[in-house]
PDB file of C-alpha atoms in Angstrom:
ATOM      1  CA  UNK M1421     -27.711  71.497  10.943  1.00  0.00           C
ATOM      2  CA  UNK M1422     -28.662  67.673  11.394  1.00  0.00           C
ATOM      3  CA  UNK M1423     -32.426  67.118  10.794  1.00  0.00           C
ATOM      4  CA  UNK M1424     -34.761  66.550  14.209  1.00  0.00           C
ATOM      5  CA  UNK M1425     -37.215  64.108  15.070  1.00  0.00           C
ATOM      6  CA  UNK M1426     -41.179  64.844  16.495  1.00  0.00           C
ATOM      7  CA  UNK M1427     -38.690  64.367  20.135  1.00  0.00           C
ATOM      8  CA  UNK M1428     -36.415  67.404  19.197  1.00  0.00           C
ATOM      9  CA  UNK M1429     -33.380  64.693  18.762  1.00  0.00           C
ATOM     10  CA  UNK M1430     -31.283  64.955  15.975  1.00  0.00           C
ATOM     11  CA  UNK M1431     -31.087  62.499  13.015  1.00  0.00           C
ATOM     12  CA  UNK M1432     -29.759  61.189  10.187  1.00  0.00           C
ATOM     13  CA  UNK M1433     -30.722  62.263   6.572  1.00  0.00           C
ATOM     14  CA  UNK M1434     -32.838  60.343   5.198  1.00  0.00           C
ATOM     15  CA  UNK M1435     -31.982  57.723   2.353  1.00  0.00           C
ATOM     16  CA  UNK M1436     -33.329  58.121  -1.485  1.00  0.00           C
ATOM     17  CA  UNK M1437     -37.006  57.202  -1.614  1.00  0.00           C
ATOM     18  CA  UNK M1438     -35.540  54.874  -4.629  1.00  0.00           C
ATOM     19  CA  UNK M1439     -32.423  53.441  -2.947  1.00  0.00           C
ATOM     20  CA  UNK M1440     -32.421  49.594  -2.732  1.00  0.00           C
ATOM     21  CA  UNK M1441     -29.578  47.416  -1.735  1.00  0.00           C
ATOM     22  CA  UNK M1442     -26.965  46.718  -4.467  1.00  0.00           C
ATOM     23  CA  UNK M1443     -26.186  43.433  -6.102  1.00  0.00           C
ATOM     24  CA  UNK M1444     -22.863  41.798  -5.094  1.00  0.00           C
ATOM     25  CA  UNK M1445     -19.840  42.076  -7.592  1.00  0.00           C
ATOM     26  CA  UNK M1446     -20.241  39.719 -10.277  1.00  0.00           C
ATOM     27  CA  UNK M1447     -17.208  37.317 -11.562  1.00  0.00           C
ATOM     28  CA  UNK M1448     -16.887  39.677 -14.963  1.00  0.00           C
ATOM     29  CA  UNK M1449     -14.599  41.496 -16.958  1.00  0.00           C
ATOM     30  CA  UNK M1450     -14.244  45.413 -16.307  1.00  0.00           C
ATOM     31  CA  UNK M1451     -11.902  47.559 -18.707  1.00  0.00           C
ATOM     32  CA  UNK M1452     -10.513  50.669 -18.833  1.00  0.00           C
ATOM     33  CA  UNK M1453      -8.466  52.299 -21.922  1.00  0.00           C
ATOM     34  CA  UNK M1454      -5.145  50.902 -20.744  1.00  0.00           C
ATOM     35  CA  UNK M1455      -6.165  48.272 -18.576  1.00  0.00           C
ATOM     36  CA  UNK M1456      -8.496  44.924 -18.331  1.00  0.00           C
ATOM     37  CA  UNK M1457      -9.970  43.848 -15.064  1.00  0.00           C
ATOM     38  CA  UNK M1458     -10.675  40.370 -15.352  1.00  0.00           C
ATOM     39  CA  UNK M1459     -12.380  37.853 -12.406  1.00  0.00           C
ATOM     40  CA  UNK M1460      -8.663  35.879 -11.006  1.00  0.00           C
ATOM     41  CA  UNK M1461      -8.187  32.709 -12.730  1.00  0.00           C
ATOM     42  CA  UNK M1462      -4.900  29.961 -12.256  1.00  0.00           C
ATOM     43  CA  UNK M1463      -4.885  28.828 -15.375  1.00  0.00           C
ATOM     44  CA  UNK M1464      -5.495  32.017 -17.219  1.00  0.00           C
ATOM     45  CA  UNK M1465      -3.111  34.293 -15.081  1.00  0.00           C
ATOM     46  CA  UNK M1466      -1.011  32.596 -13.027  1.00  0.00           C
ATOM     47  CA  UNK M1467       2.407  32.481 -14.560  1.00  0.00           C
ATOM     48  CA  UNK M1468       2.137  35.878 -15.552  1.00  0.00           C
ATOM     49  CA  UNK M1469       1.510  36.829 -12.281  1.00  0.00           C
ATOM     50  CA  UNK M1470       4.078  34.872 -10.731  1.00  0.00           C
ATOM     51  CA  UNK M1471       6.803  36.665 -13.451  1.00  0.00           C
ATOM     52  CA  UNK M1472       5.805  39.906 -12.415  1.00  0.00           C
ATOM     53  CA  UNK M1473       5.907  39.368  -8.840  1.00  0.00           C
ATOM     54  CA  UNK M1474       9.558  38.184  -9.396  1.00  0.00           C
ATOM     55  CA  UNK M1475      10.621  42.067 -10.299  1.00  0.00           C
ATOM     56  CA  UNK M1476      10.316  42.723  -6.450  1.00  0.00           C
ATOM     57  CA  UNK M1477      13.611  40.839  -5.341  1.00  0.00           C
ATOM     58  CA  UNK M1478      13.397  42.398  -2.028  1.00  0.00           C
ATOM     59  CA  UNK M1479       9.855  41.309  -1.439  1.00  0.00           C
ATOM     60  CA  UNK M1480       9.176  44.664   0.119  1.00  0.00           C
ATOM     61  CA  UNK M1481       5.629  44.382  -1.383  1.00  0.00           C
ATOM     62  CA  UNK M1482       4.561  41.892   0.714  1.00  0.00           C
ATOM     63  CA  UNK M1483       5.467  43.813   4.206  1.00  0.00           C
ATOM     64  CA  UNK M1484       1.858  44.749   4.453  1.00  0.00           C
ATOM     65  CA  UNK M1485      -0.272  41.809   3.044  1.00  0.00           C
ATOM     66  CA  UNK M1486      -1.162  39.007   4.913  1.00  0.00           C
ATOM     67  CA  UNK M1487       0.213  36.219   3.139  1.00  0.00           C
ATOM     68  CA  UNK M1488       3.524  35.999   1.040  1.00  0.00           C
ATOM     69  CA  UNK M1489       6.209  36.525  -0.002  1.00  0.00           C
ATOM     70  CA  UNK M1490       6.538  33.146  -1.578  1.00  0.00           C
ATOM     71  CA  UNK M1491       9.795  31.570  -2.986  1.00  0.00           C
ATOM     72  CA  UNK M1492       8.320  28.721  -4.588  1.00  0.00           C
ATOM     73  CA  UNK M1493       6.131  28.753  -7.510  1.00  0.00           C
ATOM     74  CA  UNK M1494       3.936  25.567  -5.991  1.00  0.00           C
ATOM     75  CA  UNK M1495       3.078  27.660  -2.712  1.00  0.00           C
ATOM     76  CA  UNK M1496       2.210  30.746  -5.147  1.00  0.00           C
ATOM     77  CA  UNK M1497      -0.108  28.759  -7.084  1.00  0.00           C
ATOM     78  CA  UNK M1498      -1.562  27.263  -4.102  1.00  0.00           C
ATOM     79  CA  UNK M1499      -2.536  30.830  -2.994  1.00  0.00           C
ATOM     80  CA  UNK M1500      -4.052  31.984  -6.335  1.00  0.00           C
ATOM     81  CA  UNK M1501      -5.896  29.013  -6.341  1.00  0.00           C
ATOM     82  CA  UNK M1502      -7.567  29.221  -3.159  1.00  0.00           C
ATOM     83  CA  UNK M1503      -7.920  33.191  -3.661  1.00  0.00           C
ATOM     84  CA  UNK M1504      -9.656  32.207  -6.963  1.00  0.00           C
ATOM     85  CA  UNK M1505     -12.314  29.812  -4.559  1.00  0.00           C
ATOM     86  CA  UNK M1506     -13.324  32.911  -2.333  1.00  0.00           C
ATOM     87  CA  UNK M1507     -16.431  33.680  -2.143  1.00  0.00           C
ATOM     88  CA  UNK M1508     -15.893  36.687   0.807  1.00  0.00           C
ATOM     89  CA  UNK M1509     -13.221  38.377  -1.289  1.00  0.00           C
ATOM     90  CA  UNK M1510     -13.911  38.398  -5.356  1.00  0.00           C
ATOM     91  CA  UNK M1511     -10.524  38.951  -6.502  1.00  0.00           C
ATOM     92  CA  UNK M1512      -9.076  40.530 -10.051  1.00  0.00           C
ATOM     93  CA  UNK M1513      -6.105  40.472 -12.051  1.00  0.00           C
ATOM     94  CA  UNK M1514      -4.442  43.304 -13.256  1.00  0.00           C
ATOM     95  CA  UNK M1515      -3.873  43.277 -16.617  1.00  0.00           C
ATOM     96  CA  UNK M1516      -1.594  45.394 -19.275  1.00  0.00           C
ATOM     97  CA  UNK M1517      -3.637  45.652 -22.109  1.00  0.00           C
ATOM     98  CA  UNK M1518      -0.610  46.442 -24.212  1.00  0.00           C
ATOM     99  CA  UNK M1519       0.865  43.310 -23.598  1.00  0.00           C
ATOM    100  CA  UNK M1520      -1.664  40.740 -22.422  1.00  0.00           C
ATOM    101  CA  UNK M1521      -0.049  40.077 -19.496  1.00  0.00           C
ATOM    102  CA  UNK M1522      -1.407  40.094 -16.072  1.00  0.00           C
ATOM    103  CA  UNK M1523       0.751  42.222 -13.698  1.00  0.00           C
ATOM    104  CA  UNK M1524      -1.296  42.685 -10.479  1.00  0.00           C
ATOM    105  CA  UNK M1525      -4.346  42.208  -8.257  1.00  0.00           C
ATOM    106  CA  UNK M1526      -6.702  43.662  -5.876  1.00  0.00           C
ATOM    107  CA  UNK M1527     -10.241  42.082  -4.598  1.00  0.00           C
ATOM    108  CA  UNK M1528     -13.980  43.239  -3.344  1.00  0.00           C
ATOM    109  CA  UNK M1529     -14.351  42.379   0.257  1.00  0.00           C
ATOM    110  CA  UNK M1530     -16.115  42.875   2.970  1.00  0.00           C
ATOM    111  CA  UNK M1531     -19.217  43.425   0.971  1.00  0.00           C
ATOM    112  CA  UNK M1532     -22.444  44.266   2.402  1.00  0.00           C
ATOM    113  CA  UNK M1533     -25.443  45.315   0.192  1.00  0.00           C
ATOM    114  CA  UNK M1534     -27.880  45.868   2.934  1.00  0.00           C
ATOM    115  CA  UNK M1535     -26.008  48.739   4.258  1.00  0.00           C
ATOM    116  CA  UNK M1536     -24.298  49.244   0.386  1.00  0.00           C
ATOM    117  CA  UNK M1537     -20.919  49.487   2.079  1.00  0.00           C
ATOM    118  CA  UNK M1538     -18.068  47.524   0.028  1.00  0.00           C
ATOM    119  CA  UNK M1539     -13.848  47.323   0.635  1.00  0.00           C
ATOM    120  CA  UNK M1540     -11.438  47.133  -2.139  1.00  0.00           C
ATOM    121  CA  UNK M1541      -8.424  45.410  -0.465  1.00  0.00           C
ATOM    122  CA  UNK M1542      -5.663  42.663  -0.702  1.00  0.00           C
ATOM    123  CA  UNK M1543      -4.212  45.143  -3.679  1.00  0.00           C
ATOM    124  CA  UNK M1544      -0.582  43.433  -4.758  1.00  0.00           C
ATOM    125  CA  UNK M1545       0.698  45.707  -7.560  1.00  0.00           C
ATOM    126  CA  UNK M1546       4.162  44.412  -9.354  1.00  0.00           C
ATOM    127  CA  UNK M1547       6.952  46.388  -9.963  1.00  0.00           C
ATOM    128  CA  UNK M1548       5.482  46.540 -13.703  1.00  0.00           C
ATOM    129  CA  UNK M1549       2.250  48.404 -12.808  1.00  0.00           C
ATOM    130  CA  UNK M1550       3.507  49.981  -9.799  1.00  0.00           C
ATOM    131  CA  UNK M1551       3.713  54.232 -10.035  1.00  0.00           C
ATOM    132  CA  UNK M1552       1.915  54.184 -13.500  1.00  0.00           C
ATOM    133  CA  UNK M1553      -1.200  55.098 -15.144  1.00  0.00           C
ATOM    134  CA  UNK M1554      -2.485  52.144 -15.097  1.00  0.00           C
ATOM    135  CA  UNK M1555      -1.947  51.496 -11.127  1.00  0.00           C
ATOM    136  CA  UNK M1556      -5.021  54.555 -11.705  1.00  0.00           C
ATOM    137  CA  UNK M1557      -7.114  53.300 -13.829  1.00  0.00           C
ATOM    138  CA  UNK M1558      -7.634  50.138 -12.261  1.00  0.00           C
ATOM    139  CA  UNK M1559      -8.846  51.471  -8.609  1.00  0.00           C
ATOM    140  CA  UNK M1560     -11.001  53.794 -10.737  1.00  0.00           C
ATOM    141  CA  UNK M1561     -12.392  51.048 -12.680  1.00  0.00           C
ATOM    142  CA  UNK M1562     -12.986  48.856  -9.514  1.00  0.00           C
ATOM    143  CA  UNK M1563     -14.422  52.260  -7.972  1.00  0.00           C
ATOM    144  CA  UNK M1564     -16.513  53.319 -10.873  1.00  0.00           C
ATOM    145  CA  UNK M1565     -17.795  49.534 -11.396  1.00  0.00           C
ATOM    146  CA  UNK M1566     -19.195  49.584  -7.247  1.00  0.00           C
ATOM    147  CA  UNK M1567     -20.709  52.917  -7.368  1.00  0.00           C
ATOM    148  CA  UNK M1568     -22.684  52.137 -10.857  1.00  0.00           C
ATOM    149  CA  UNK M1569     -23.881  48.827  -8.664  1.00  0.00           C
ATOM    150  CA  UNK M1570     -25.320  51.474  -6.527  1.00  0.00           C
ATOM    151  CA  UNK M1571     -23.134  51.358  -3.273  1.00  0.00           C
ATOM    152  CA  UNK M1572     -23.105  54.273  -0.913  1.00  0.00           C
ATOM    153  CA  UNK M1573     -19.536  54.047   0.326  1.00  0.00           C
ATOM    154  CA  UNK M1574     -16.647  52.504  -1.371  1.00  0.00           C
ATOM    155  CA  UNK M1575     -13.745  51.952   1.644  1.00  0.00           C
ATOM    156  CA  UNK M1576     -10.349  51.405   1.816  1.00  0.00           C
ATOM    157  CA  UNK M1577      -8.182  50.290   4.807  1.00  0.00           C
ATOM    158  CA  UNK M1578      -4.557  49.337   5.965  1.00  0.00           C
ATOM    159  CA  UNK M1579      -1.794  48.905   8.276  1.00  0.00           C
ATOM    160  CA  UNK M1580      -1.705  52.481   9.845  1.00  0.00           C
ATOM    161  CA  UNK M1581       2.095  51.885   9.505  1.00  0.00           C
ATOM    162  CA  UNK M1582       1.748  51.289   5.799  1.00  0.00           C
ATOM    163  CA  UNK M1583       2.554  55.154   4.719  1.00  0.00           C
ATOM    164  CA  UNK M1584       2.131  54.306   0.868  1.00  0.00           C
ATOM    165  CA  UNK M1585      -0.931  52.561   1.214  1.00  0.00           C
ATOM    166  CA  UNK M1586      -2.152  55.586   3.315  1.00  0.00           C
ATOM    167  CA  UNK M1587      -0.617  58.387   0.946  1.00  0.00           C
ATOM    168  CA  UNK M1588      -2.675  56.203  -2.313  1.00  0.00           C
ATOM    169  CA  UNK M1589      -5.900  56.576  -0.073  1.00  0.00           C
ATOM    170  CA  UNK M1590      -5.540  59.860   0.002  1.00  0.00           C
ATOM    171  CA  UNK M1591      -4.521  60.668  -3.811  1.00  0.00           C
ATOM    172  CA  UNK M1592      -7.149  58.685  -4.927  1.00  0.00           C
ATOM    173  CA  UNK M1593      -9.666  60.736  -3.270  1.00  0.00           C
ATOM    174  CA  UNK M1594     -10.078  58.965  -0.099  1.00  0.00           C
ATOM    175  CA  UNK M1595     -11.324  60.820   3.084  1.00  0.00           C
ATOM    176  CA  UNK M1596      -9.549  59.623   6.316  1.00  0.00           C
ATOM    177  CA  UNK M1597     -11.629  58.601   9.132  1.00  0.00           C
ATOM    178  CA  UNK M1598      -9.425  57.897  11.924  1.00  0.00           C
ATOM    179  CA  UNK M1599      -7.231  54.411  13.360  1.00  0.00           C
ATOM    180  CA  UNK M1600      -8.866  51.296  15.081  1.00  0.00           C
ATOM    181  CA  UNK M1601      -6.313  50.060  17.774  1.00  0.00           C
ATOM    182  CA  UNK M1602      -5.566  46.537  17.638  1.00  0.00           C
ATOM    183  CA  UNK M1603      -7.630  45.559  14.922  1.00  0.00           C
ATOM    184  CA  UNK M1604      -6.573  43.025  14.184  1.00  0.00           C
ATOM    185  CA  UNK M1605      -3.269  41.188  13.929  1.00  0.00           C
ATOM    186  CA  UNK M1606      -1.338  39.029  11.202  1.00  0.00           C
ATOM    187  CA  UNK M1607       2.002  37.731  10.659  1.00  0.00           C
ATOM    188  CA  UNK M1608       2.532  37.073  13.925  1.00  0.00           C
ATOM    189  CA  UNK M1609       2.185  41.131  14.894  1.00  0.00           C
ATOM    190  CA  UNK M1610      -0.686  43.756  15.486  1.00  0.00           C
ATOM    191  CA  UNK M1611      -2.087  45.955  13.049  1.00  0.00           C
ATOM    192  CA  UNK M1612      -4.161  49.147  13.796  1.00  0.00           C
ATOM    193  CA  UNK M1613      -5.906  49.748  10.998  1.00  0.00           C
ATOM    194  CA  UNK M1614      -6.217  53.456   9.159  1.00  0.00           C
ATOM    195  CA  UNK M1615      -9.545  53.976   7.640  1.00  0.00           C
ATOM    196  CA  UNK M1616     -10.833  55.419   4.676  1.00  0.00           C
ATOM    197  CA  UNK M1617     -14.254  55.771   2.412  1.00  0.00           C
ATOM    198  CA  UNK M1618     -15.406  57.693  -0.299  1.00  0.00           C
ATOM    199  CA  UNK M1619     -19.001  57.809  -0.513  1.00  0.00           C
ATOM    200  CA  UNK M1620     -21.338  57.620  -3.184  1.00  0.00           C
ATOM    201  CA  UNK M1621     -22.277  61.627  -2.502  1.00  0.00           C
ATOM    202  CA  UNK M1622     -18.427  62.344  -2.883  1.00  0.00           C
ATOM    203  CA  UNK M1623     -17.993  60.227  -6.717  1.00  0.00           C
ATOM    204  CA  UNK M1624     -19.001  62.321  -8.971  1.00  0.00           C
ATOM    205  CA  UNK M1625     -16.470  64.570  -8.055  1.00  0.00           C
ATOM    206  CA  UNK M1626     -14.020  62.389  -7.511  1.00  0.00           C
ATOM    207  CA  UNK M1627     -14.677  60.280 -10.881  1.00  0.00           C
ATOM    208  CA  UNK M1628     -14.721  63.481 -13.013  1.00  0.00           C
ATOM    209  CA  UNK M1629     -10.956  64.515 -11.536  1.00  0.00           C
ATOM    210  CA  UNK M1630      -9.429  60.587 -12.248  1.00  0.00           C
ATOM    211  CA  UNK M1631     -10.845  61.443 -15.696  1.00  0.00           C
ATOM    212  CA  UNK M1632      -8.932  64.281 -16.346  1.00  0.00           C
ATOM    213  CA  UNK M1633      -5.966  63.098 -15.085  1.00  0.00           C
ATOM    214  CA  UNK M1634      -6.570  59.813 -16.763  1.00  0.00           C
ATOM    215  CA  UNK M1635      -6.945  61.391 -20.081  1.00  0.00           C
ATOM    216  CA  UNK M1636      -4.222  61.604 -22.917  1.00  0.00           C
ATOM    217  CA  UNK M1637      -3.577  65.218 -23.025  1.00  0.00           C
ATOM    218  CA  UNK M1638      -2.582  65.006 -19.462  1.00  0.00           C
ATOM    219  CA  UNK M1639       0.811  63.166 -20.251  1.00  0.00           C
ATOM    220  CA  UNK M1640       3.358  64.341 -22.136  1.00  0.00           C
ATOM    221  CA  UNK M1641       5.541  62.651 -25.018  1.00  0.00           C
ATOM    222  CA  UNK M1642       7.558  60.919 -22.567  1.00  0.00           C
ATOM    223  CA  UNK M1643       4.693  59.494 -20.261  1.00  0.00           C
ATOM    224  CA  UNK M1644       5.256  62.459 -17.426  1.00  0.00           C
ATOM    225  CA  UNK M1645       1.887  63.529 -15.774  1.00  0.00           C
ATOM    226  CA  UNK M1646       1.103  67.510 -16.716  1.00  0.00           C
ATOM    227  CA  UNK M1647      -0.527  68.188 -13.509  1.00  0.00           C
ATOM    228  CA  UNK M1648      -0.984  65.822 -10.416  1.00  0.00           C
ATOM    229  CA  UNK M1649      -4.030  63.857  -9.517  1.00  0.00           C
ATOM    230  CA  UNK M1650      -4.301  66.086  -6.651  1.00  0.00           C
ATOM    231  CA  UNK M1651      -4.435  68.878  -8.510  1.00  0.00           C
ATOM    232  CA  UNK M1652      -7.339  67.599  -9.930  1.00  0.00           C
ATOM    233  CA  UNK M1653      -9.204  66.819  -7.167  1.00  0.00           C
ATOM    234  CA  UNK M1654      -8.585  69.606  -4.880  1.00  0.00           C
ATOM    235  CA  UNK M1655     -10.112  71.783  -8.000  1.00  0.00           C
TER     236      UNK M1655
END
């Protein structure tokens, strides 16, 4: 039952007597086990991601994203560069720690400490990181990194047509919270937009299940998962 005001009317619950408005993101590195999170950079991983990208030679990845695909390396560049300027979105790389090598991306946006609401979005995983671990461990390090800044709800949306951005939502441990019509509109076509959030009540949870599945003993000598992360979190 929702709390009531002196008027009878109900209302919200009340926030944490010490809850104060997050800091934004900050430009640093975040790691996991298999992965480094690093603040986007030209310089530092531009080629690589430029080589990676070049594994999807149907460009299928780019369907859903706003910008790309590219076929020259110039126009590429010229988009990591000015993704690298953004102060709205604060955009990562991706990176294999096995290797070194930078083989995706994903940014903060949309982020608003005075309500503690923040959007992980613009996510562009290669062919190399796609349907892997480490495609995981990076959304929970992102995650984990927002909530430990002390943001109440963590949200992710997309294309409702985009089916495998929906069905990651939802295997992460996203709740679905319904479809704005006409959004918005890019690429010369609409876009209703799906919506999802986890929220800081819901992490704990959530974090402990990406653990388990996360962890060592949950893959077997050849790399197959044990048990599903849905297993986990529907525990």
């Amino acid at each position: 039952m929702p709390r009531v005001n002196q008027l009878g009317q109900p209302i919200g619950d009340p926030l944490p007597e010490d809850w104060t408005s997050p800091p934004r993101p900050a430009r640093r590195d975040l790691e996991g086990p298999r992965t480094l999170v690093q603040p986007l950079d030209l310089a530092r991983h531009g080629a690589d991601l430029w080589e990676a990208d070049r594994h999807d030679d149907s460009g299928a990845g780019w369907t859903y994203m706003g910008s790309g695909p590219f076929e020259r390396v110039e126009d590429f560049r010229d988009w990591v560069a000015a993704a690298c300027r953004s102060e709205d979105q604060l955009f990562y790389a991706f990176l294999d720690r096995s290797s070194g090598k930078a083989i995706g991306w994903g940014s903060y946006l949309r982020i608003n400490p005075g309500d503690g609401s923040i959007e992980v979005g613009s996510i562009r995983f290669s062919p190399l990181l796609q349907r892997t671990a480490m495609a995981t461990e990076v959304m929970h390090v992102m995650m984990r990194y927002a909530f430990q800044l002390g943001y109440r709800r963590y949200e992710w949306k997309c294309d409702s047509l985009n089916a495998p951005s929906r069905r990651a939502a939802e295997r992460l441990g996203f709740t679905y919270e319904g479809i704005f019509r006409q959004a918005t509109h890019y690429k010369g076509r609409n876009r209703d937009t799906a919506w999802y959030a986890i929220l800081d009540r819901d992490w704990p949870a959530i974090e402990a299940a990406h653990l388990a599945w996360l962890s060592p003993e949950n893959f077997d000598q050849a790399g197959r998962q044990r048990r599903s992360l849905s297993a986990f979190i529907s525990a």
